[in-house]
XYZ file of C-alpha atoms in Angstrom:
149
model
C 0.000 0.000 0.000
C 1.382 3.380 -1.030
C 0.964 6.211 1.517
C 1.062 9.696 0.114
C 1.965 12.911 1.920
C -1.581 14.122 1.196
C -3.047 11.110 2.987
C -0.804 11.669 6.020
C -1.735 15.370 6.178
C -5.437 14.575 5.826
C -5.208 11.984 8.606
C -3.337 14.395 10.910
C -5.874 17.129 10.210
C -8.724 14.754 11.041
C -7.036 13.671 14.302
C -6.331 17.284 15.311
C -9.871 18.368 14.439
C -11.427 15.545 16.428
C -9.171 16.302 19.419
C -10.369 19.904 19.399
C -14.020 19.053 18.856
C -13.940 16.444 21.664
C -12.511 18.889 24.215
C -14.254 22.063 23.060
C -16.485 23.494 25.790
C -18.899 25.961 24.185
C -20.236 27.185 27.537
C -16.768 27.924 28.863
C -15.741 29.576 25.597
C -18.795 31.853 25.760
C -18.252 32.617 29.467
C -14.637 33.641 28.806
C -15.460 35.647 25.671
C -13.411 33.366 23.416
C -13.540 33.524 19.643
C -13.366 30.384 17.483
C -9.613 30.114 18.164
C -10.062 30.319 21.944
C -8.609 33.843 21.890
C -9.845 37.330 22.752
C -8.740 40.964 22.684
C -7.087 42.554 25.716
C -4.943 45.608 26.357
C -1.406 44.976 27.606
C 0.335 47.594 29.696
C 4.046 47.931 30.241
C 4.696 49.672 33.543
C 7.816 51.804 33.415
C 9.712 53.882 35.928
C 8.111 57.305 36.023
C 9.744 60.725 36.240
C 8.989 61.154 39.971
C 10.759 58.410 41.907
C 12.274 60.673 44.534
C 9.786 59.944 47.320
C 11.134 59.145 50.748
C 11.190 55.536 51.908
C 7.929 55.754 53.870
C 6.065 57.499 51.042
C 7.431 55.025 48.467
C 6.283 52.112 50.675
C 2.819 53.660 51.076
C 2.558 54.193 47.300
C 3.605 50.577 46.651
C 0.964 49.293 49.073
C -1.692 51.510 47.443
C -0.501 50.284 44.014
C -0.887 46.637 45.099
C -4.300 47.357 46.649
C -5.383 48.905 43.340
C -4.175 45.813 41.475
C -6.277 43.654 43.816
C -9.348 45.833 43.297
C -9.034 45.770 39.497
C -8.545 41.989 39.539
C -11.588 41.569 41.816
C -13.654 43.640 39.369
C -12.522 41.411 36.491
C -10.767 44.295 34.717
C -7.211 43.129 35.378
C -6.429 39.632 34.163
C -2.733 39.467 34.919
C -0.173 41.621 36.685
C 3.394 41.123 37.759
C 6.746 42.804 38.165
C 9.900 42.269 36.168
C 12.681 41.013 38.404
C 15.668 42.792 36.851
C 15.147 46.307 38.333
C 15.314 47.957 34.902
C 13.266 50.726 33.307
C 10.430 48.232 32.665
C 8.874 47.584 36.071
C 6.053 45.159 35.217
C 3.085 44.251 33.033
C -0.680 44.325 33.250
C -3.135 42.604 30.961
C -6.479 44.382 31.071
C -9.774 42.713 30.225
C -10.831 45.616 28.014
C -10.762 46.060 24.257
C -9.725 49.696 23.878
C -6.722 51.759 24.865
C -9.117 54.419 26.199
C -10.715 51.970 28.652
C -7.298 50.794 29.821
C -6.094 54.388 30.202
C -9.030 55.147 32.511
C -8.111 52.113 34.621
C -4.426 53.041 34.799
C -5.365 56.497 36.022
C -6.836 54.883 39.169
C -3.364 53.693 40.223
C -1.824 55.822 43.007
C 1.711 55.125 41.714
C 0.688 56.461 38.289
C -0.956 59.517 39.856
C 2.235 60.211 41.808
C 4.399 59.828 38.685
C 6.331 56.933 40.208
C 5.156 54.750 37.310
C 3.989 55.409 33.759
C 2.201 52.941 31.484
C 2.581 52.162 27.815
C -0.604 50.562 26.457
C -0.983 48.194 23.479
C -3.939 46.189 22.092
C -3.131 42.504 22.481
C -4.674 39.229 21.319
C -4.230 36.232 23.618
C -5.833 33.123 25.019
C -9.235 33.649 26.610
C -8.104 31.104 29.212
C -6.218 33.961 30.886
C -9.589 35.012 32.258
C -9.246 32.161 34.775
C -5.759 33.056 36.032
C -6.945 35.072 39.049
C -9.337 32.338 40.167
C -6.634 29.682 39.842
C -4.104 31.934 41.574
C -6.375 32.253 44.621
C -6.424 28.452 44.837
C -2.648 28.116 44.896
C -1.489 31.145 46.925
C -1.095 30.417 50.629
C -0.188 34.033 51.424
C -1.376 37.414 50.130
C 0.898 40.162 48.845
């Protein structure tokens, strides 16, 4: 029996298609706002060192706590899908992924951050397309964190 490349590709496509159709959860996809690829639009923010980082130690600590509290509030509201700092102490301080579709919406959310208001941080915003599964990160995180920030 002669096997052609076309037959192998067709078989692989059929196997891949059936794997997706067997695991596809339409309810979950709809709940998470997923498109047919399991993706959705977000806005990604790069947090950068701002022009006003000359606060005293106590004020800088208070701003950091207020910044973290704001992150928690936005996550609780479902507006912030992911947040985290970079660990190399460079100009880029961290990232946010907002559950919004426009830069304007994300800009309004960033303006609620006390560290942004104080000029300690600035944000660069970009539309981003990623997995809708990110919408479950905060819920999963709560299940695996034994200590709060």
